[in-house]
Coordinates of C-alpha atoms in Angstrom, one line a residue:
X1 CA 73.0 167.9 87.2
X2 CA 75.2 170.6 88.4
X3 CA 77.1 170.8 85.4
X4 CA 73.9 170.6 83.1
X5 CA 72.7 174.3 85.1
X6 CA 75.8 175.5 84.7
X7 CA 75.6 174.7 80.6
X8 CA 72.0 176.6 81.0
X9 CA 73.4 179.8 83.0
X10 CA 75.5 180.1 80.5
X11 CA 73.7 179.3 77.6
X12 CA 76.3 176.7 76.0
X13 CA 74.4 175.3 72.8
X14 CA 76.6 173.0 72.5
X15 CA 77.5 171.9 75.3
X16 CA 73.0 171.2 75.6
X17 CA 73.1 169.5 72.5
X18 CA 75.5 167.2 73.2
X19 CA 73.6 166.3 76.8
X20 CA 70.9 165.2 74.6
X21 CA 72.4 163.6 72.0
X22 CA 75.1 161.8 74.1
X23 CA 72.4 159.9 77.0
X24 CA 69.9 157.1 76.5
X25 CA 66.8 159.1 76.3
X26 CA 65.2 157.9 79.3
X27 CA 67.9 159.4 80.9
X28 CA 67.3 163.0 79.7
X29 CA 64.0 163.3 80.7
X30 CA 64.8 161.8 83.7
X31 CA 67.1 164.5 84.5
X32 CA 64.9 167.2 82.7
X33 CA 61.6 166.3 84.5
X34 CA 63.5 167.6 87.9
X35 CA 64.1 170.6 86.1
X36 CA 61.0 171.8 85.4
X37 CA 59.0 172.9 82.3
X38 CA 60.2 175.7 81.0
X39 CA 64.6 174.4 81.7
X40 CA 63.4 171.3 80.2
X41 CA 62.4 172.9 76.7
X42 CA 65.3 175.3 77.1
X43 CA 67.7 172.3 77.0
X44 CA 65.9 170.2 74.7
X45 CA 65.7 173.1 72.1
X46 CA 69.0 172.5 70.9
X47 CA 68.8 168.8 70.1
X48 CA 67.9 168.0 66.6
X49 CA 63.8 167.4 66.5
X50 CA 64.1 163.4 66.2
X51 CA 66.0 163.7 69.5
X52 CA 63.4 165.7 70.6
X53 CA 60.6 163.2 69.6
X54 CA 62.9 160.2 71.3
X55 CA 63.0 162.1 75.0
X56 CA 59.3 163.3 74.4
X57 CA 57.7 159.8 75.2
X58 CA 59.3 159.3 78.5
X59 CA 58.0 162.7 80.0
X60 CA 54.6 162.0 81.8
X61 CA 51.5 162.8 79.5
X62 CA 51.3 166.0 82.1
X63 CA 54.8 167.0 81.6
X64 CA 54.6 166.8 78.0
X65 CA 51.6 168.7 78.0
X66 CA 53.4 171.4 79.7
X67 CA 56.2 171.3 77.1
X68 CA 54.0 172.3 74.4
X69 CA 53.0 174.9 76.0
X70 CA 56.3 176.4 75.7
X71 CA 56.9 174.8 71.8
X72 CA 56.0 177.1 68.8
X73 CA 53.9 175.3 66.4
X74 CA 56.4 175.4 63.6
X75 CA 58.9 173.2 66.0
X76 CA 56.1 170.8 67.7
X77 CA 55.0 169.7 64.5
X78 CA 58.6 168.2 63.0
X79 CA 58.6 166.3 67.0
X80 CA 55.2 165.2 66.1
X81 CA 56.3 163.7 62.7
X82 CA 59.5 161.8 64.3
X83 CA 57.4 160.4 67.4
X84 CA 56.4 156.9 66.8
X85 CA 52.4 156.9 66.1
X86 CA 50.7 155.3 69.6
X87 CA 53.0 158.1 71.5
X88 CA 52.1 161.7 69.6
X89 CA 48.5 159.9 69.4
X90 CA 48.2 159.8 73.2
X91 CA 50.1 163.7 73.3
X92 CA 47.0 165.0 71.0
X93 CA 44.5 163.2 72.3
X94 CA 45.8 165.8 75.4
X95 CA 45.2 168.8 73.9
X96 CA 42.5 171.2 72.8
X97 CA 41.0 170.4 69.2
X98 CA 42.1 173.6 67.8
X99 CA 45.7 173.6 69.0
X100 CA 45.5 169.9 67.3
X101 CA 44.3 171.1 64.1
X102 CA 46.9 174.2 63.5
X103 CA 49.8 171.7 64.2
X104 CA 48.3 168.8 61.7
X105 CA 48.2 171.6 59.1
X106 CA 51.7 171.9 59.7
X107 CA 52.5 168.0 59.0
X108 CA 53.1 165.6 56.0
X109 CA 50.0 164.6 54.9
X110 CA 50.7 160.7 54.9
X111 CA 51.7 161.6 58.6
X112 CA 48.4 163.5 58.5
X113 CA 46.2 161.1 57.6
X114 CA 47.4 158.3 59.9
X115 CA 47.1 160.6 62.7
X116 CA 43.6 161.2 62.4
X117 CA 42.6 157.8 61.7
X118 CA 44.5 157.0 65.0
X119 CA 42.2 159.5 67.0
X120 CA 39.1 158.6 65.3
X121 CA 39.3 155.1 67.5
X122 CA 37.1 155.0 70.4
X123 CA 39.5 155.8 73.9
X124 CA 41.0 153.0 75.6
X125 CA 40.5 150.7 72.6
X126 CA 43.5 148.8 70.9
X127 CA 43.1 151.1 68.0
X128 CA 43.8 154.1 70.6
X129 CA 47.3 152.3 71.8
X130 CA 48.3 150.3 68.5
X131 CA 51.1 151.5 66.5
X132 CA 50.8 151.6 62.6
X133 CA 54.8 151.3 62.3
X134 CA 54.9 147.0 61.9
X135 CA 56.8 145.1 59.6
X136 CA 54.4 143.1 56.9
X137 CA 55.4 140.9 53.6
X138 CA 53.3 139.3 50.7
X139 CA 53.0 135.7 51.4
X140 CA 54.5 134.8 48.1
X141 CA 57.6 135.9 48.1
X142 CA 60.6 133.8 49.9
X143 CA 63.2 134.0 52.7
X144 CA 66.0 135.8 50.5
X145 CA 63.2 138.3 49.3
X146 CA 62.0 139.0 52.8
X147 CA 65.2 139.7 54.7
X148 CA 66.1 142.1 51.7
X149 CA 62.8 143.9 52.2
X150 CA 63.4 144.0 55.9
X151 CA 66.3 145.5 55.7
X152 CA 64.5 148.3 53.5
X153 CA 61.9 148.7 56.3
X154 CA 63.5 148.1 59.6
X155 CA 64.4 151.8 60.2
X156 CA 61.2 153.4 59.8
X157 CA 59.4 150.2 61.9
X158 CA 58.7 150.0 66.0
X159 CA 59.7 146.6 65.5
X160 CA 60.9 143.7 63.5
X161 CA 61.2 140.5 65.3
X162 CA 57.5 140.1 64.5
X163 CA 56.6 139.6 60.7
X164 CA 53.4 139.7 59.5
X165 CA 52.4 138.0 56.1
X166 CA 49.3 139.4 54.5
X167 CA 47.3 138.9 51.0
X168 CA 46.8 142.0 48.4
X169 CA 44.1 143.3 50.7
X170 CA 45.8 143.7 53.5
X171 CA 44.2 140.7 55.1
X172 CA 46.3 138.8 57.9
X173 CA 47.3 135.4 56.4
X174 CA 50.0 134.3 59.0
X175 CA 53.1 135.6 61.2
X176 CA 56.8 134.5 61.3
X177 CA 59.5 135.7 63.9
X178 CA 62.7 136.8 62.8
X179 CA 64.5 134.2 64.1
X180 CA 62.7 131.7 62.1
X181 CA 63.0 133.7 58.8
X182 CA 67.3 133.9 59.7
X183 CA 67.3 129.4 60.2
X184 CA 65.1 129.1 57.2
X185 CA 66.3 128.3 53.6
X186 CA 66.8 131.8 51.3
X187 CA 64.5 130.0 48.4
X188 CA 62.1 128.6 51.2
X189 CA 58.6 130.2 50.2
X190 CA 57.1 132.3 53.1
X191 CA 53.4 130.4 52.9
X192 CA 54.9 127.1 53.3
X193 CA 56.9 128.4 56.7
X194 CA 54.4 131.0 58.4
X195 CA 52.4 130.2 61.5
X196 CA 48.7 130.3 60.2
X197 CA 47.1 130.6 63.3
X198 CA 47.7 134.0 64.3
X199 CA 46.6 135.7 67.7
X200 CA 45.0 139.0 67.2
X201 CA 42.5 141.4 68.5
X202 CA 39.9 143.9 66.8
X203 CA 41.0 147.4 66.6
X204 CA 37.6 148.0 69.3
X205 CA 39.1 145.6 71.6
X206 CA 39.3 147.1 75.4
X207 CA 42.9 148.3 76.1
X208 CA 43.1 145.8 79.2
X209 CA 41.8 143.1 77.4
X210 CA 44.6 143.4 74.6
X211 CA 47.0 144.0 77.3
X212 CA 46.2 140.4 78.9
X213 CA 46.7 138.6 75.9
X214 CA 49.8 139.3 75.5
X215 CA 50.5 139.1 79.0
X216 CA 49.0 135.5 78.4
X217 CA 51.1 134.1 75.5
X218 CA 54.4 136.4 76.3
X219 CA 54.1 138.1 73.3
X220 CA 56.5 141.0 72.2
X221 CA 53.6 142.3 70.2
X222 CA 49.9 141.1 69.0
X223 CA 48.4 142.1 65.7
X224 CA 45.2 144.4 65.4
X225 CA 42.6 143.7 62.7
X226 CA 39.5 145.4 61.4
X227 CA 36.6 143.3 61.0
X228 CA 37.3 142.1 58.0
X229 CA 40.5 140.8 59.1
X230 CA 42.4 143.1 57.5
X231 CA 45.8 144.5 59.7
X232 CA 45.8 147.9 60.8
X233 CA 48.6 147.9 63.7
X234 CA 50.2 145.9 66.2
X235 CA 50.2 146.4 70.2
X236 CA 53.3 146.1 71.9
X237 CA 54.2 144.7 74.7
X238 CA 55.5 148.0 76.5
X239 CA 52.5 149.9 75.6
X240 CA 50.5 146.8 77.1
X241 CA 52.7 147.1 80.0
X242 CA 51.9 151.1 80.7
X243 CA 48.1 150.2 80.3
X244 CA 48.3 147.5 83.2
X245 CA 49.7 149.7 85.0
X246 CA 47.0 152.3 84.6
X247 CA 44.7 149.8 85.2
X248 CA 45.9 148.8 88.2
X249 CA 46.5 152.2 89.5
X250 CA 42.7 153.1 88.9
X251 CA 42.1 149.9 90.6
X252 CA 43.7 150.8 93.8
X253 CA 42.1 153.9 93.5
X254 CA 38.7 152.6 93.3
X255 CA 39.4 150.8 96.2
X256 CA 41.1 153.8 98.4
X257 CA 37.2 155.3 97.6
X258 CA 38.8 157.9 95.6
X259 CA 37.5 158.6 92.1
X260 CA 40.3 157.6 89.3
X261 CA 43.1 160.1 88.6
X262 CA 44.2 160.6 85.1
X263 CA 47.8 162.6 86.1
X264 CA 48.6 160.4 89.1
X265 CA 49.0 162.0 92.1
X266 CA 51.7 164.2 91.9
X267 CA 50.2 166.0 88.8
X268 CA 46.9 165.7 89.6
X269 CA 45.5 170.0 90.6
X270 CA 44.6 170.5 94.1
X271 CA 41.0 171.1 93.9
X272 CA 40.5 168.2 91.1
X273 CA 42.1 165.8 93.9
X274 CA 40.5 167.6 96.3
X275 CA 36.5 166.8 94.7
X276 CA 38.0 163.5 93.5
X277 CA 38.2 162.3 97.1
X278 CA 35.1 164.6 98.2
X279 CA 32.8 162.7 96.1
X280 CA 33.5 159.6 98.6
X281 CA 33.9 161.4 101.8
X282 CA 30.3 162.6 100.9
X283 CA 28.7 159.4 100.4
X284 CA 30.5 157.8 103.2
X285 CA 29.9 159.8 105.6
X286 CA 25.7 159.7 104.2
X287 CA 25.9 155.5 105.0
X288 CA 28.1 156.3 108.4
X289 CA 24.9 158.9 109.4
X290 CA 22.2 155.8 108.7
X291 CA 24.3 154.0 111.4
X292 CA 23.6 157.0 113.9
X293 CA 20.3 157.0 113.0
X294 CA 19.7 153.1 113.9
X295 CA 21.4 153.9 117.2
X296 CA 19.1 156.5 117.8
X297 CA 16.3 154.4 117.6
X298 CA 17.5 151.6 119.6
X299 CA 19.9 152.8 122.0
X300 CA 20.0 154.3 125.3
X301 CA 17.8 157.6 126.2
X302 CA 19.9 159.7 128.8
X303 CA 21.5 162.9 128.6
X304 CA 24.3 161.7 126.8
X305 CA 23.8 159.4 124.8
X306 CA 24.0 161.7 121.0
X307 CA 27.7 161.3 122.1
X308 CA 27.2 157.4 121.1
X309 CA 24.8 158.2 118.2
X310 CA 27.6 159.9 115.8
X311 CA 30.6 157.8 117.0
X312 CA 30.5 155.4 114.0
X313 CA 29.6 158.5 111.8
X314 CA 33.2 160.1 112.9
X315 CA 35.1 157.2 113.5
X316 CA 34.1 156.1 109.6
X317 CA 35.2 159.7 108.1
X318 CA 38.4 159.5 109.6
X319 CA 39.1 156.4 108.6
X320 CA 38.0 157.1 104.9
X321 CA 39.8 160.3 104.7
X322 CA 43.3 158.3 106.2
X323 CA 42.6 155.1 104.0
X324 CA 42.2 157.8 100.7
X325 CA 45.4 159.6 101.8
X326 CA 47.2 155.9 102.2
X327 CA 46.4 154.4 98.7
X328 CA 47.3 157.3 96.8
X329 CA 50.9 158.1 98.7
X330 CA 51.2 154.1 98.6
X331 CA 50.5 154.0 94.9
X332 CA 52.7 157.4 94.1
X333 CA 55.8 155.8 96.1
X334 CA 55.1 152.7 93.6
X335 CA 55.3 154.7 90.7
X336 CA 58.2 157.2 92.0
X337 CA 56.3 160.1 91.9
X338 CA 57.0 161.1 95.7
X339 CA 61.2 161.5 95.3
X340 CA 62.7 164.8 96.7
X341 CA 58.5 165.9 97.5
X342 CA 57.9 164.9 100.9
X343 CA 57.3 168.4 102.7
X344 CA 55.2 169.3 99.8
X345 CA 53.1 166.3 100.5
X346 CA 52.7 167.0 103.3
X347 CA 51.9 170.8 103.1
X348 CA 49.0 169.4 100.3
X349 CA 47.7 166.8 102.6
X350 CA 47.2 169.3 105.5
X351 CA 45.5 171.9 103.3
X352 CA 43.0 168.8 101.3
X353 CA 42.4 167.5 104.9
X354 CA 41.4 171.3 105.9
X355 CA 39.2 171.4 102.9
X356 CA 37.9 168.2 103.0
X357 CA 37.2 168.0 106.9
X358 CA 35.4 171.8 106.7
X359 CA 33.2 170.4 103.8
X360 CA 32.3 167.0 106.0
X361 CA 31.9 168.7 109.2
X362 CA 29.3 171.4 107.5
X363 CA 27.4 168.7 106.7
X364 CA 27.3 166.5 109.9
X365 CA 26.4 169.5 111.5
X366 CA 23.2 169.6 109.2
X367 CA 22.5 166.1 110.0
X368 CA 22.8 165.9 113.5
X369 CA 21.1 169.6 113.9
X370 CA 18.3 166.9 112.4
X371 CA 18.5 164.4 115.6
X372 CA 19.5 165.8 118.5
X373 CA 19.6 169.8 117.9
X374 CA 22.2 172.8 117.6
X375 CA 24.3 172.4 120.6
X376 CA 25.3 168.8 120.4
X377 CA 25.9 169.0 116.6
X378 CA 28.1 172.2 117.1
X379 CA 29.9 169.2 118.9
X380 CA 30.0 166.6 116.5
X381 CA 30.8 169.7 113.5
X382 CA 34.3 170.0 115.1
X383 CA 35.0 166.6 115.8
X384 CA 34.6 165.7 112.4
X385 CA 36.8 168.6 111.4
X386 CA 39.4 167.2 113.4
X387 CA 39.1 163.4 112.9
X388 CA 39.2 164.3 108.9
X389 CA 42.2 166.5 109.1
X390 CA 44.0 164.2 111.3
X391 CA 43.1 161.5 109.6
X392 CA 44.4 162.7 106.2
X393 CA 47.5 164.0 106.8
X394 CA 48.7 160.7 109.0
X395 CA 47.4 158.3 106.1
X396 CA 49.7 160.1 103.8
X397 CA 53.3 160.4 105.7
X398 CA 52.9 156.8 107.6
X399 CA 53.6 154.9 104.3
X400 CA 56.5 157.9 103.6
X401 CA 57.5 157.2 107.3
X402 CA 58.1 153.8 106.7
X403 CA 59.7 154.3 103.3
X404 CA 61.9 156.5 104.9
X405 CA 62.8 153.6 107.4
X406 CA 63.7 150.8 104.4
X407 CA 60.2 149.3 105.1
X408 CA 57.6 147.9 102.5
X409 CA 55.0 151.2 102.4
X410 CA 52.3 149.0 101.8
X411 CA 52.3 147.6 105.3
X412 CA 50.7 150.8 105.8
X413 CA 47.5 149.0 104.6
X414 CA 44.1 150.4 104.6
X415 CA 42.4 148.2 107.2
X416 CA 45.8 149.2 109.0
X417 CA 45.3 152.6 108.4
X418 CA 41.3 152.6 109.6
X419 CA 42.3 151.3 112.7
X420 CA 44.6 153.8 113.7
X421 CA 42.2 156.2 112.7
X422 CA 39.5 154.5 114.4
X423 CA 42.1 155.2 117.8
X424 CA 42.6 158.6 117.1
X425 CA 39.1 159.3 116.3
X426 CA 37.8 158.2 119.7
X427 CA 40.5 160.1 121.6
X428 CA 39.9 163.6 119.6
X429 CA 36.0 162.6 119.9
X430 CA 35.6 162.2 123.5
X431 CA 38.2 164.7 124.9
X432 CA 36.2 167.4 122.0
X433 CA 32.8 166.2 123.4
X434 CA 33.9 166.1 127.0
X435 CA 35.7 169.5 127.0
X436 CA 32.3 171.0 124.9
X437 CA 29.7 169.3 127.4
X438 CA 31.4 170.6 130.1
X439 CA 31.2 174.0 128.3
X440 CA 27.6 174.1 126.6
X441 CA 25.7 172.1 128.9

């Protein structure tokens, strides 16, 4: 790294184009991703546009989106040619409609044409992930024939070690591995070899759906069909691998009580996180309130007693707010999204769990205002406030904590987490309410 800032202070071109050309890809964008932006694209400038479109794929959808920001038109469309067709697919699908159609004008119109068949397929469908780049022979010809037309295709294919045999009409008659096509006889004939009873999915078939087939039979790619059988792509098994991993993420999401994130944490805007995990609060703290209300009506009458009435209803937003907090940090330390951002975590956190707890503690102040008046409510208001704020910023830096430690972050669990909420709740609660009685009353 310190050498690669050095090459950008001082602008060596080729010293930049060798860094690209020289590392695995992955590696480049690893390296340019800690950059930034607006380095990145001033290092990756001076590599040739197909090793431009080879680093592209392995920057986040986010980051890439940021790159283009920074591309003229002229220079994004020659990366869009070179990327392979699932990955520029997912980079338009990204971006607004008319940026998308001033750089299509700028493309080969073969390229063209399969792009915006590509997008026309419904999102999250295998037709939105499949590649158009298999390798396919006539199921007439034999062995000899089709390692010499393999040969002719392999360079401009995703991947060979997956043939696919099909009719005049495009229509999937079998499949043969490479493998088998290298043991076989040259004058063997390819319809006497071929497996007939080929695997697919339709090109409307759900994303996670596809993905657990191949998951299923260990495939290194499945075939995609049209309802007439016909072959229009192939899935492979590393973009079936990205969309179970989206899936789970929006999973554990769903299950924090947050609303799916499209960016993953890290990239995700403050006030789109911020309403993502609102949403929840909201209604959380709505069924916490019935549970004040039921005490109301069959608890105890003295004085006191409103202090009991809206314990569940803080206890619960605490705990929500720390649970939320925990499954996102937990699932962004899963993906490596958190390395080197710790203090910047949790400077967000503090500021969402301002946000969030002034938002809930408005409201409980409505609701209790509703069932015991303004002077005990003004009560249960700031409690709230605290319980949420506390409750955020410790559900996000006890999984780092432990991280930090060499422990598993997920023993940081959300039960786990709601308990010590639950403990922290009661003390801010009762030494809030205590100090305030003694005050108001």
């Amino acid at each position: 790294m310190p050498d690669l800032l050095q090459m950008i202070q001082e602008k060596d071109e080729q010293g930049l184009r060798e860094f690209c050309e020289a590392l695995f890809p992955g590696v480049v964008a690893e390296m340019l991703d800690e950059l930034g932006a607006s380095e990145a694209w001033e290092v990756l400038k001076h590599a040739p546009p197909e090793i431009q479109a080879e680093v592209f794929p392995f920057f986040s959808i986010h980051f890439q989106v940021q790159l283009v920001d920074l591309i003229g038109t002229q220079a994004l469309s020659q990366i869009i040619e070179d990327m392979s067709p699932d990955d520029r697919v997912d980079l338009l699908e990204r971006l607004d409609p008319e940026h998308v159609e001033s750089v299509l004008r700028l493309v080969a119109q073969a390229e063209r044409s399969d792009i915006r068949k590509l997008l026309s397929y419904p999102e999250d469908s295998a037709g939105s992930i499949m590649t158009t780049e298999y390798a396919s022979l006539p199921v007439e010809i034999t062995v000899k024939e089709a390692l010499d037309r393999l040969r002719v295709q392999a360079p401009s294919r995703e991947t060979i070690y997956y043939v696919y045999v099909t009719d005049e009409g495009r229509h999937l008659q079998g499949f043969l591995s490479l493998r088998k096509l290298i043991l076989e006889k040259p004058n063997t004939k390819l319809g006497d070899i071929m497996q007939r009873d080929v695997i697919s999915v339709r090109v409307d078939e759900d994303q996670e759906v596809v993905a657990q087939e191949i998951a299923r039979y260990d495939f290194i790619a499945i075939p995609v069909v049209d309802n007439q059988n016909r072959l229009v792509g192939i899935v492979t098994h590393d973009d079936a691998a990205d969309v179970m991993e989206e899936e789970a993420t929006e999973d554990a999401h769903m299950l924090g009580a947050v609303q799916p994130l499209e960016d993953g944490y890290v990239a995700t805007p403050f006030f789109e996180l911020a309403r993502k995990r609102g949403v929840w609060l909201i209604i959380l703290l709505g069924a916490a309130s019935l549970t004040a209300r039921v005490l109301q009506l069959v608890g105890p009458s003295e004085s006191d007693s409103w202090m009991v009435l809206f314990l569940p209803m803080v206890l619960a937003s605490g705990g929500n707010a720390g649970s939320q907090s925990a499954t996102l940090v937990i699932r962004a330390l899963a993906l490596d999204e958190t390395k080197g951002r710790v203090p910047w975590i949790a400077w967000r956190e503090i500021r969402i769990g301002a946000l969030l707890g002034s938002v809930l503690a408005i409201l409980s102040l409505f609701l209790a205002q509703l069932m015991v008046g303004t002077q005990a409510s003004v009560v249960v208001m700031l409690t709230v406030f605290c319980v949420v704020s506390v409750g955020t910023i410790t559900g996000a830096m006890l999984p780092l904590g432990l991280k930090r430690l060499g422990l598993d972050p997920a023993f940081m669990s959300t039960p786990l987490i709601a308990a010590l909420s639950d403990m922290f709740g009661v003390v801010i609660y009762y030494t809030t309410a205590s100090f305030a009685v003694h005050l108001i009353f």
